[in-house]
């Protein structure tokens, strides 16, 4: 990053507690998801069939788990290059955590109403919007950090561009999926699963470890 | 802090595990809040309306999330300048965590009774008192740390005063809101939301990073 | 500790992840307790009275919170002087975490059955035994660490004795309380509250920071 | 490890946040288990008998707690020797966490249906498969780390072999137990308990601390 560093208006914070708190909230959000899958009651006669009927719960569980996993993975890439934070970045990070820790609610909503014609459209839309907001906030946190020169000066401009592209690859596709969800809710949810898995694809070759200046 | 350091009566503790435990409890408390928002049952015919009717749950959720976020933010500022802790500070910190991790209960109480004339007043008051106690404890922890010379000697007296003011800005307003809540519960809850967002306003210009002596 | 260090039979582990995992489990156990306090349903007519009737839930909540807080506090004192761990200490620590994370169950049992003559005796006894086991495990972990020379060699023998006494001060009293609970369950629970607060009393003057050799 | 290190195709990640996130998820999964043990309702007349009837819940709780404890313990051994991670290892670790954090569901399924002839076979099989997958993923993560030269070069080949054997000792036995569970579900669950305790047996003598090169 050749541009000379703009003078800091905001006080600087160490990133240690932001990482620990974010790890904590994301770990809890991802682990609470299992509480939303209820054990079928009174299904002793045909437990296998009863478990099978709950497939929407498993699908919603895996999509939410993969999406939160992808958000956590992107968050670690951001903090890998973050030199320090400022109080605005702390608040943007809190908003990211707010959106992600809200996810168990639409996950349960989807699992509960996926069999009911009208309601499943609403549930899939609320679910899609929550996923989109989570990934938008990841991008907002990263772009703010880059704009405010909070990232490591050793990070080459080329890498910043690649990372920025990588951290917001699929936002457009999420919008498309939300629209699809208005007509084919289940197809949209399968789409979200594929998108989450795509986001989890390693940040591989694009980013080699910057040689410390 | 020019005053010569008073001799320590208490044994000194490192702050690492206090930070980790506090991050853990605050992260769990903030993430458990979503469990209190139930998915409307049997609302397949008009899910949107049923979701709309739950607006008190969303309001209480956001206020509690913002308040716990503000407490965590203030806590990071305190530990940023804490050199070490003593066993009294550890206990005061446990009481702070007790008050904050109690918050999901009045949050649910408020969401459940906000439509019922008399009960909503009680729910809003219990909720307001819990918020007030949380912020009072933040102030108590900080003032004890300053009084017992547990903070960094590099912190200028001027900054200590500003931080002390910053860390207890709105206590009076919370008392006012509790009184308002006795008559206009919803107005009080909206007030708590605004106060939490105000507390989250960055500790901006007032504090520049102290140059290490 | 002047005794020459016995040759190590066990591989040595760093204590970092033991501290992080223990902080995590204890933070979750202490924060889950609030989920066991239900919001009184259908109490719109007299919410204050309904909230008042739940006093056993609040009492059990505070006792469990104070006890887990005391266990965490004692755990930080142990790891403050722990140089490294071995695989037996890791397993003993897991058993400590098992006993503590079981506590939300007897806490709820007590709150549910405290009004029912016979059942309250059983609930108070199960509760007392769980508290006792938690504090016994703290003592077992510390004594094993001392016996296996896992603690810092700078810790003077005098301090080791004092800490050992401090870390197991009230076990006898818990046994007494369990017996009291067979006849006066509520009195026993109040006794547990006082004991937890006593255990939380600072490890004050007895322990000054050992001068590093 | 004498083999010259193969050139790295993948970017390298620090392991700090992987450890913190894994500690968080495993700590939450292990502590959520207690929520699955319900307090018997309306059992005031004979609480002791009602508590006794819940023995399957306690058995499932201890087996799951011991298995997650064993997974965490194995995970700390892996990260003890991990020099850095790459994005594939991060994803494999997420899959390990997915499988482990799913465990509360089959734990509750087992506790709920263990008294019902056909259903208990299905519940025990689902439970056994989840346990097996968790331990398979531990082995996959370790073997990938070794294959991709992500572990410390100081680790002697002999130790790598021993650790690899140690980290995947009982997979065959879990398969046997799953088959047993098709006929004798309770016997299989007791078998899982013994296996978890065996896995928790210290990594004792086999591994002495490698002297840093």
mmCIF file of N, CA and C in Angstrom, chain C residues 21-131:
data_model
loop_
_atom_site.group_PDB
_atom_site.id
_atom_site.type_symbol
_atom_site.label_atom_id
_atom_site.label_comp_id
_atom_site.label_asym_id
_atom_site.label_seq_id
_atom_site.Cartn_x
_atom_site.Cartn_y
_atom_site.Cartn_z
ATOM 1 N N UNK C 21 -10.466 -23.300 27.114
ATOM 2 C CA UNK C 21 -11.608 -24.230 27.110
ATOM 3 C C UNK C 21 -12.365 -24.138 28.438
ATOM 4 N N UNK C 22 -11.617 -24.035 29.543
ATOM 5 C CA UNK C 22 -12.272 -23.936 30.863
ATOM 6 C C UNK C 22 -13.022 -22.623 30.979
ATOM 7 N N UNK C 23 -12.407 -21.515 30.521
ATOM 8 C CA UNK C 23 -13.124 -20.233 30.521
ATOM 9 C C UNK C 23 -14.415 -20.379 29.719
ATOM 10 N N UNK C 24 -14.326 -21.054 28.552
ATOM 11 C CA UNK C 24 -15.498 -21.217 27.688
ATOM 12 C C UNK C 24 -16.605 -22.005 28.373
ATOM 13 N N UNK C 25 -16.268 -23.180 28.915
ATOM 14 C CA UNK C 25 -17.292 -24.034 29.534
ATOM 15 C C UNK C 25 -17.890 -23.344 30.763
ATOM 16 N N UNK C 26 -17.029 -22.738 31.604
ATOM 17 C CA UNK C 26 -17.547 -22.083 32.821
ATOM 18 C C UNK C 26 -18.396 -20.858 32.440
ATOM 19 N N UNK C 27 -17.982 -20.119 31.406
ATOM 20 C CA UNK C 27 -18.761 -18.940 30.973
ATOM 21 C C UNK C 27 -20.130 -19.381 30.451
ATOM 22 N N UNK C 28 -20.170 -20.496 29.716
ATOM 23 C CA UNK C 28 -21.451 -20.960 29.164
ATOM 24 C C UNK C 28 -22.340 -21.495 30.279
ATOM 25 N N UNK C 29 -21.751 -22.299 31.156
ATOM 26 C CA UNK C 29 -22.554 -22.869 32.251
ATOM 27 C C UNK C 29 -23.168 -21.747 33.088
ATOM 28 N N UNK C 30 -22.367 -20.700 33.364
ATOM 29 C CA UNK C 30 -22.859 -19.602 34.229
ATOM 30 C C UNK C 30 -23.921 -18.787 33.497
ATOM 31 N N UNK C 31 -23.817 -18.719 32.153
ATOM 32 C CA UNK C 31 -24.761 -17.867 31.400
ATOM 33 C C UNK C 31 -26.021 -18.645 31.021
ATOM 34 N N UNK C 32 -25.924 -19.980 30.916
ATOM 35 C CA UNK C 32 -27.118 -20.793 30.597
ATOM 36 C C UNK C 32 -28.117 -20.794 31.751
ATOM 37 N N UNK C 33 -27.614 -20.523 32.963
ATOM 38 C CA UNK C 33 -28.492 -20.596 34.144
ATOM 39 C C UNK C 33 -29.753 -19.765 33.967
ATOM 40 N N UNK C 34 -29.629 -18.635 33.271
ATOM 41 C CA UNK C 34 -30.793 -17.719 33.164
ATOM 42 C C UNK C 34 -31.908 -18.360 32.344
ATOM 43 N N UNK C 35 -31.529 -19.319 31.461
ATOM 44 C CA UNK C 35 -32.561 -19.977 30.620
ATOM 45 C C UNK C 35 -33.498 -20.804 31.495
ATOM 46 N N UNK C 36 -33.013 -21.188 32.705
ATOM 47 C CA UNK C 36 -33.841 -22.044 33.565
ATOM 48 C C UNK C 36 -34.896 -21.232 34.307
ATOM 49 N N UNK C 37 -34.798 -19.889 34.260
ATOM 50 C CA UNK C 37 -35.842 -19.088 34.925
ATOM 51 C C UNK C 37 -36.899 -18.738 33.879
ATOM 52 N N UNK C 38 -38.033 -19.407 33.955
ATOM 53 C CA UNK C 38 -39.088 -19.163 32.961
ATOM 54 C C UNK C 38 -39.842 -17.877 33.281
ATOM 55 N N UNK C 39 -40.406 -17.259 32.239
ATOM 56 C CA UNK C 39 -41.274 -16.093 32.426
ATOM 57 C C UNK C 39 -42.651 -16.638 32.793
ATOM 58 N N UNK C 40 -43.241 -16.138 33.910
ATOM 59 C CA UNK C 40 -44.579 -16.660 34.296
ATOM 60 C C UNK C 40 -45.584 -16.408 33.171
ATOM 61 N N UNK C 41 -46.309 -17.480 32.786
ATOM 62 C CA UNK C 41 -47.269 -17.342 31.666
ATOM 63 C C UNK C 41 -48.632 -16.913 32.217
ATOM 64 N N UNK C 42 -49.342 -16.125 31.419
ATOM 65 C CA UNK C 42 -50.725 -15.759 31.746
ATOM 66 C C UNK C 42 -50.857 -15.066 33.098
ATOM 67 N N UNK C 43 -49.847 -14.222 33.440
ATOM 68 C CA UNK C 43 -49.889 -13.573 34.771
ATOM 69 C C UNK C 43 -50.145 -12.081 34.612
ATOM 70 N N UNK C 44 -50.814 -11.739 33.480
ATOM 71 C CA UNK C 44 -51.031 -10.321 33.179
ATOM 72 C C UNK C 44 -51.761 -9.581 34.294
ATOM 73 N N UNK C 45 -52.649 -10.272 35.003
ATOM 74 C CA UNK C 45 -53.447 -9.580 36.025
ATOM 75 C C UNK C 45 -52.588 -9.150 37.212
ATOM 76 N N UNK C 46 -51.649 -9.968 37.605
ATOM 77 C CA UNK C 46 -50.820 -9.618 38.774
ATOM 78 C C UNK C 46 -49.395 -10.124 38.554
ATOM 79 N N UNK C 47 -48.706 -9.426 37.632
ATOM 80 C CA UNK C 47 -47.368 -9.891 37.234
ATOM 81 C C UNK C 47 -46.386 -9.826 38.406
ATOM 82 N N UNK C 48 -46.537 -8.766 39.227
ATOM 83 C CA UNK C 48 -45.597 -8.597 40.340
ATOM 84 C C UNK C 48 -45.683 -9.801 41.276
ATOM 85 N N UNK C 49 -46.915 -10.223 41.591
ATOM 86 C CA UNK C 49 -47.085 -11.372 42.493
ATOM 87 C C UNK C 49 -46.494 -12.627 41.841
ATOM 88 N N UNK C 50 -46.768 -12.788 40.549
ATOM 89 C CA UNK C 50 -46.264 -13.981 39.836
ATOM 90 C C UNK C 50 -44.736 -13.996 39.850
ATOM 91 N N UNK C 51 -44.135 -12.815 39.645
ATOM 92 C CA UNK C 51 -42.667 -12.734 39.676
ATOM 93 C C UNK C 51 -42.164 -13.058 41.085
ATOM 94 N N UNK C 52 -42.916 -12.574 42.091
ATOM 95 C CA UNK C 52 -42.506 -12.807 43.481
ATOM 96 C C UNK C 52 -42.510 -14.286 43.829
ATOM 97 N N UNK C 53 -43.514 -14.989 43.303
ATOM 98 C CA UNK C 53 -43.615 -16.434 43.626
ATOM 99 C C UNK C 53 -42.427 -17.215 43.093
ATOM 100 N N UNK C 54 -41.702 -16.640 42.150
ATOM 101 C CA UNK C 54 -40.571 -17.379 41.546
ATOM 102 C C UNK C 54 -39.280 -17.206 42.355
ATOM 103 N N UNK C 55 -39.409 -16.735 43.636
ATOM 104 C CA UNK C 55 -38.179 -16.441 44.397
ATOM 105 C C UNK C 55 -37.236 -17.663 44.481
ATOM 106 N N UNK C 56 -37.780 -18.928 44.519
ATOM 107 C CA UNK C 56 -36.810 -20.038 44.568
ATOM 108 C C UNK C 56 -35.916 -20.083 43.319
ATOM 109 N N UNK C 57 -36.509 -19.684 42.177
ATOM 110 C CA UNK C 57 -35.685 -19.694 40.944
ATOM 111 C C UNK C 57 -34.558 -18.673 41.050
ATOM 112 N N UNK C 58 -34.892 -17.487 41.601
ATOM 113 C CA UNK C 58 -33.849 -16.451 41.719
ATOM 114 C C UNK C 58 -32.784 -16.892 42.722
ATOM 115 N N UNK C 59 -33.228 -17.489 43.838
ATOM 116 C CA UNK C 59 -32.275 -17.944 44.876
ATOM 117 C C UNK C 59 -31.341 -19.003 44.281
ATOM 118 N N UNK C 60 -31.929 -19.996 43.615
ATOM 119 C CA UNK C 60 -31.105 -21.073 43.020
ATOM 120 C C UNK C 60 -30.167 -20.478 41.961
ATOM 121 N N UNK C 61 -30.689 -19.481 41.194
ATOM 122 C CA UNK C 61 -29.868 -18.833 40.155
ATOM 123 C C UNK C 61 -28.641 -18.162 40.790
ATOM 124 N N UNK C 62 -28.880 -17.371 41.840
ATOM 125 C CA UNK C 62 -27.761 -16.629 42.464
ATOM 126 C C UNK C 62 -26.755 -17.583 43.112
ATOM 127 N N UNK C 63 -27.253 -18.630 43.778
ATOM 128 C CA UNK C 63 -26.330 -19.582 44.426
ATOM 129 C C UNK C 63 -25.473 -20.268 43.355
ATOM 130 N N UNK C 64 -26.105 -20.721 42.279
ATOM 131 C CA UNK C 64 -25.337 -21.414 41.230
ATOM 132 C C UNK C 64 -24.366 -20.456 40.565
ATOM 133 N N UNK C 65 -24.824 -19.217 40.309
ATOM 134 C CA UNK C 65 -23.939 -18.226 39.663
ATOM 135 C C UNK C 65 -22.737 -17.966 40.575
ATOM 136 N N UNK C 66 -23.000 -17.757 41.873
ATOM 137 C CA UNK C 66 -21.902 -17.447 42.817
ATOM 138 C C UNK C 66 -20.956 -18.646 42.925
ATOM 139 N N UNK C 67 -21.504 -19.866 42.921
ATOM 140 C CA UNK C 67 -20.649 -21.062 43.062
ATOM 141 C C UNK C 67 -19.782 -21.257 41.818
ATOM 142 N N UNK C 68 -20.388 -21.127 40.631
ATOM 143 C CA UNK C 68 -19.589 -21.267 39.398
ATOM 144 C C UNK C 68 -18.557 -20.138 39.337
ATOM 145 N N UNK C 69 -18.955 -18.924 39.776
ATOM 146 C CA UNK C 69 -18.008 -17.803 39.829
ATOM 147 C C UNK C 69 -16.844 -18.126 40.749
ATOM 148 N N UNK C 70 -17.146 -18.743 41.902
ATOM 149 C CA UNK C 70 -16.095 -19.107 42.864
ATOM 150 C C UNK C 70 -15.185 -20.190 42.262
ATOM 151 N N UNK C 71 -15.779 -21.151 41.546
ATOM 152 C CA UNK C 71 -14.974 -22.214 40.913
ATOM 153 C C UNK C 71 -14.047 -21.590 39.859
ATOM 154 N N UNK C 72 -14.609 -20.663 39.043
ATOM 155 C CA UNK C 72 -13.784 -20.007 38.004
ATOM 156 C C UNK C 72 -12.646 -19.222 38.671
ATOM 157 N N UNK C 73 -12.965 -18.543 39.751
ATOM 158 C CA UNK C 73 -11.970 -17.710 40.447
ATOM 159 C C UNK C 73 -10.842 -18.616 40.983
ATOM 160 N N UNK C 74 -11.232 -19.717 41.614
ATOM 161 C CA UNK C 74 -10.224 -20.660 42.136
ATOM 162 C C UNK C 74 -9.408 -21.239 40.967
ATOM 163 N N UNK C 75 -10.073 -21.501 39.849
ATOM 164 C CA UNK C 75 -9.391 -22.074 38.666
ATOM 165 C C UNK C 75 -8.330 -21.097 38.148
ATOM 166 N N UNK C 76 -8.652 -19.768 38.209
ATOM 167 C CA UNK C 76 -7.654 -18.798 37.711
ATOM 168 C C UNK C 76 -6.452 -18.756 38.652
ATOM 169 N N UNK C 77 -6.708 -18.943 39.944
ATOM 170 C CA UNK C 77 -5.585 -18.943 40.903
ATOM 171 C C UNK C 77 -4.694 -20.161 40.610
ATOM 172 N N UNK C 78 -5.330 -21.305 40.330
ATOM 173 C CA UNK C 78 -4.546 -22.522 40.036
ATOM 174 C C UNK C 78 -3.697 -22.293 38.783
ATOM 175 N N UNK C 79 -4.318 -21.803 37.716
ATOM 176 C CA UNK C 79 -3.544 -21.673 36.464
ATOM 177 C C UNK C 79 -2.537 -20.522 36.546
ATOM 178 N N UNK C 80 -2.752 -19.591 37.499
ATOM 179 C CA UNK C 80 -1.785 -18.491 37.699
ATOM 180 C C UNK C 80 -0.429 -19.104 38.069
ATOM 181 N N UNK C 81 -0.444 -20.253 38.801
ATOM 182 C CA UNK C 81 0.827 -20.826 39.274
ATOM 183 C C UNK C 81 1.180 -22.117 38.546
ATOM 184 N N UNK C 82 0.348 -22.487 37.563
ATOM 185 C CA UNK C 82 0.599 -23.741 36.844
ATOM 186 C C UNK C 82 1.662 -23.499 35.771
ATOM 187 N N UNK C 83 2.759 -24.259 35.798
ATOM 188 C CA UNK C 83 3.806 -24.085 34.769
ATOM 189 C C UNK C 83 3.409 -24.829 33.486
ATOM 190 N N UNK C 84 2.992 -26.047 33.645
ATOM 191 C CA UNK C 84 2.444 -26.797 32.490
ATOM 192 C C UNK C 84 1.522 -27.875 33.046
ATOM 193 N N UNK C 85 0.840 -28.547 32.132
ATOM 194 C CA UNK C 85 -0.093 -29.594 32.553
ATOM 195 C C UNK C 85 0.413 -30.930 32.008
ATOM 196 N N UNK C 86 -0.164 -32.020 32.519
ATOM 197 C CA UNK C 86 0.090 -33.319 31.877
ATOM 198 C C UNK C 86 -1.255 -33.933 31.544
ATOM 199 N N UNK C 87 -1.254 -35.051 30.865
ATOM 200 C CA UNK C 87 -2.529 -35.554 30.322
ATOM 201 C C UNK C 87 -3.477 -35.991 31.442
ATOM 202 N N UNK C 88 -2.932 -36.334 32.608
ATOM 203 C CA UNK C 88 -3.836 -36.694 33.717
ATOM 204 C C UNK C 88 -4.531 -35.426 34.227
ATOM 205 N N UNK C 89 -3.768 -34.335 34.336
ATOM 206 C CA UNK C 89 -4.369 -33.082 34.812
ATOM 207 C C UNK C 89 -5.453 -32.614 33.823
ATOM 208 N N UNK C 90 -5.184 -32.806 32.512
ATOM 209 C CA UNK C 90 -6.184 -32.430 31.498
ATOM 210 C C UNK C 90 -7.483 -33.198 31.746
ATOM 211 N N UNK C 91 -7.350 -34.486 32.072
ATOM 212 C CA UNK C 91 -8.576 -35.307 32.282
ATOM 213 C C UNK C 91 -9.278 -34.919 33.584
ATOM 214 N N UNK C 92 -8.462 -34.631 34.632
ATOM 215 C CA UNK C 92 -9.090 -34.200 35.899
ATOM 216 C C UNK C 92 -9.833 -32.889 35.670
ATOM 217 N N UNK C 93 -9.232 -32.019 34.853
ATOM 218 C CA UNK C 93 -9.889 -30.729 34.564
ATOM 219 C C UNK C 93 -11.199 -30.966 33.808
ATOM 220 N N UNK C 94 -11.219 -31.947 32.879
ATOM 221 C CA UNK C 94 -12.455 -32.285 32.135
ATOM 222 C C UNK C 94 -13.528 -32.748 33.116
ATOM 223 N N UNK C 95 -13.122 -33.529 34.126
ATOM 224 C CA UNK C 95 -14.104 -34.021 35.114
ATOM 225 C C UNK C 95 -14.646 -32.851 35.932
ATOM 226 N N UNK C 96 -13.775 -31.882 36.246
ATOM 227 C CA UNK C 96 -14.235 -30.669 36.953
ATOM 228 C C UNK C 96 -15.285 -29.959 36.093
ATOM 229 N N UNK C 97 -14.999 -29.816 34.802
ATOM 230 C CA UNK C 97 -15.925 -29.117 33.890
ATOM 231 C C UNK C 97 -17.227 -29.919 33.749
ATOM 232 N N UNK C 98 -17.135 -31.243 33.754
ATOM 233 C CA UNK C 98 -18.333 -32.106 33.676
ATOM 234 C C UNK C 98 -19.253 -31.820 34.867
ATOM 235 N N UNK C 99 -18.664 -31.782 36.055
ATOM 236 C CA UNK C 99 -19.471 -31.585 37.279
ATOM 237 C C UNK C 99 -20.088 -30.188 37.292
ATOM 238 N N UNK C 100 -19.311 -29.191 36.890
ATOM 239 C CA UNK C 100 -19.837 -27.813 36.917
ATOM 240 C C UNK C 100 -20.911 -27.627 35.838
ATOM 241 N N UNK C 101 -20.678 -28.176 34.630
ATOM 242 C CA UNK C 101 -21.666 -27.934 33.552
ATOM 243 C C UNK C 101 -22.933 -28.763 33.770
ATOM 244 N N UNK C 102 -22.927 -29.659 34.776
ATOM 245 C CA UNK C 102 -24.144 -30.409 35.122
ATOM 246 C C UNK C 102 -25.068 -29.558 35.984
ATOM 247 N N UNK C 103 -24.520 -28.498 36.590
ATOM 248 C CA UNK C 103 -25.223 -27.716 37.624
ATOM 249 C C UNK C 103 -26.564 -27.106 37.181
ATOM 250 N N UNK C 104 -26.719 -26.628 35.917
ATOM 251 C CA UNK C 104 -28.029 -26.097 35.533
ATOM 252 C C UNK C 104 -29.191 -27.082 35.784
ATOM 253 N N UNK C 105 -28.933 -28.395 35.736
ATOM 254 C CA UNK C 105 -30.016 -29.387 35.923
ATOM 255 C C UNK C 105 -30.521 -29.385 37.373
ATOM 256 N N UNK C 106 -29.653 -29.606 38.392
ATOM 257 C CA UNK C 106 -30.187 -29.541 39.762
ATOM 258 C C UNK C 106 -30.660 -28.141 40.171
ATOM 259 N N UNK C 107 -30.118 -27.096 39.490
ATOM 260 C CA UNK C 107 -30.610 -25.728 39.762
ATOM 261 C C UNK C 107 -32.080 -25.638 39.374
ATOM 262 N N UNK C 108 -32.417 -26.180 38.224
ATOM 263 C CA UNK C 108 -33.818 -26.151 37.761
ATOM 264 C C UNK C 108 -34.683 -27.080 38.616
ATOM 265 N N UNK C 109 -34.110 -28.224 38.984
ATOM 266 C CA UNK C 109 -34.832 -29.197 39.817
ATOM 267 C C UNK C 109 -35.250 -28.533 41.125
ATOM 268 N N UNK C 110 -34.303 -27.789 41.715
ATOM 269 C CA UNK C 110 -34.566 -27.107 42.991
ATOM 270 C C UNK C 110 -35.668 -26.063 42.812
ATOM 271 N N UNK C 111 -35.551 -25.256 41.771
ATOM 272 C CA UNK C 111 -36.543 -24.188 41.537
ATOM 273 C C UNK C 111 -37.921 -24.791 41.317
ATOM 274 N N UNK C 112 -37.987 -25.958 40.664
ATOM 275 C CA UNK C 112 -39.271 -26.576 40.317
ATOM 276 C C UNK C 112 -39.954 -27.213 41.543
ATOM 277 N N UNK C 113 -39.150 -27.830 42.428
ATOM 278 C CA UNK C 113 -39.779 -28.645 43.486
ATOM 279 C C UNK C 113 -39.630 -28.073 44.889
ATOM 280 N N UNK C 114 -39.186 -26.821 45.006
ATOM 281 C CA UNK C 114 -38.893 -26.280 46.345
ATOM 282 C C UNK C 114 -40.158 -26.112 47.185
ATOM 283 N N UNK C 115 -41.341 -26.149 46.528
ATOM 284 C CA UNK C 115 -42.584 -25.960 47.319
ATOM 285 C C UNK C 115 -43.176 -27.293 47.751
ATOM 286 N N UNK C 116 -42.625 -28.396 47.269
ATOM 287 C CA UNK C 116 -43.301 -29.687 47.521
ATOM 288 C C UNK C 116 -42.546 -30.476 48.600
ATOM 289 N N UNK C 117 -43.186 -30.692 49.740
ATOM 290 C CA UNK C 117 -42.524 -31.227 50.959
ATOM 291 C C UNK C 117 -41.446 -32.273 50.704
ATOM 292 N N UNK C 118 -41.780 -33.446 50.240
ATOM 293 C CA UNK C 118 -40.764 -34.498 50.092
ATOM 294 C C UNK C 118 -39.799 -34.180 48.964
ATOM 295 N N UNK C 119 -40.329 -33.768 47.854
ATOM 296 C CA UNK C 119 -39.487 -33.555 46.663
ATOM 297 C C UNK C 119 -38.412 -32.502 46.931
ATOM 298 N N UNK C 120 -38.731 -31.496 47.740
ATOM 299 C CA UNK C 120 -37.746 -30.409 47.962
ATOM 300 C C UNK C 120 -36.507 -30.936 48.704
ATOM 301 N N UNK C 121 -36.704 -31.929 49.529
ATOM 302 C CA UNK C 121 -35.532 -32.520 50.233
ATOM 303 C C UNK C 121 -34.600 -33.185 49.220
ATOM 304 N N UNK C 122 -35.190 -33.952 48.319
ATOM 305 C CA UNK C 122 -34.376 -34.662 47.313
ATOM 306 C C UNK C 122 -33.681 -33.639 46.407
ATOM 307 N N UNK C 123 -34.455 -32.616 45.985
ATOM 308 C CA UNK C 123 -33.885 -31.598 45.083
ATOM 309 C C UNK C 123 -32.717 -30.877 45.770
ATOM 310 N N UNK C 124 -32.910 -30.508 47.043
ATOM 311 C CA UNK C 124 -31.849 -29.775 47.762
ATOM 312 C C UNK C 124 -30.620 -30.670 47.957
ATOM 313 N N UNK C 125 -30.843 -31.975 48.146
ATOM 314 C CA UNK C 125 -29.709 -32.904 48.357
ATOM 315 C C UNK C 125 -28.932 -33.095 47.054
ATOM 316 N N UNK C 126 -29.659 -33.319 45.958
ATOM 317 C CA UNK C 126 -28.981 -33.476 44.650
ATOM 318 C C UNK C 126 -28.170 -32.212 44.354
ATOM 319 N N UNK C 127 -28.771 -31.065 44.649
ATOM 320 C CA UNK C 127 -28.127 -29.760 44.412
ATOM 321 C C UNK C 127 -26.855 -29.631 45.255
ATOM 322 N N UNK C 128 -26.966 -29.955 46.540
ATOM 323 C CA UNK C 128 -25.816 -29.851 47.458
ATOM 324 C C UNK C 128 -24.676 -30.758 47.032
ATOM 325 N N UNK C 129 -25.025 -31.987 46.619
ATOM 326 C CA UNK C 129 -23.983 -32.948 46.209
ATOM 327 C C UNK C 129 -23.245 -32.416 44.974
ATOM 328 N N UNK C 130 -24.000 -31.815 44.031
ATOM 329 C CA UNK C 130 -23.359 -31.266 42.817
ATOM 330 C C UNK C 130 -22.402 -30.122 43.203
ATOM 331 N N UNK C 131 -22.815 -29.241 44.108
ATOM 332 C CA UNK C 131 -21.940 -28.132 44.550
ATOM 333 C C UNK C 131 -20.682 -28.704 45.201
#
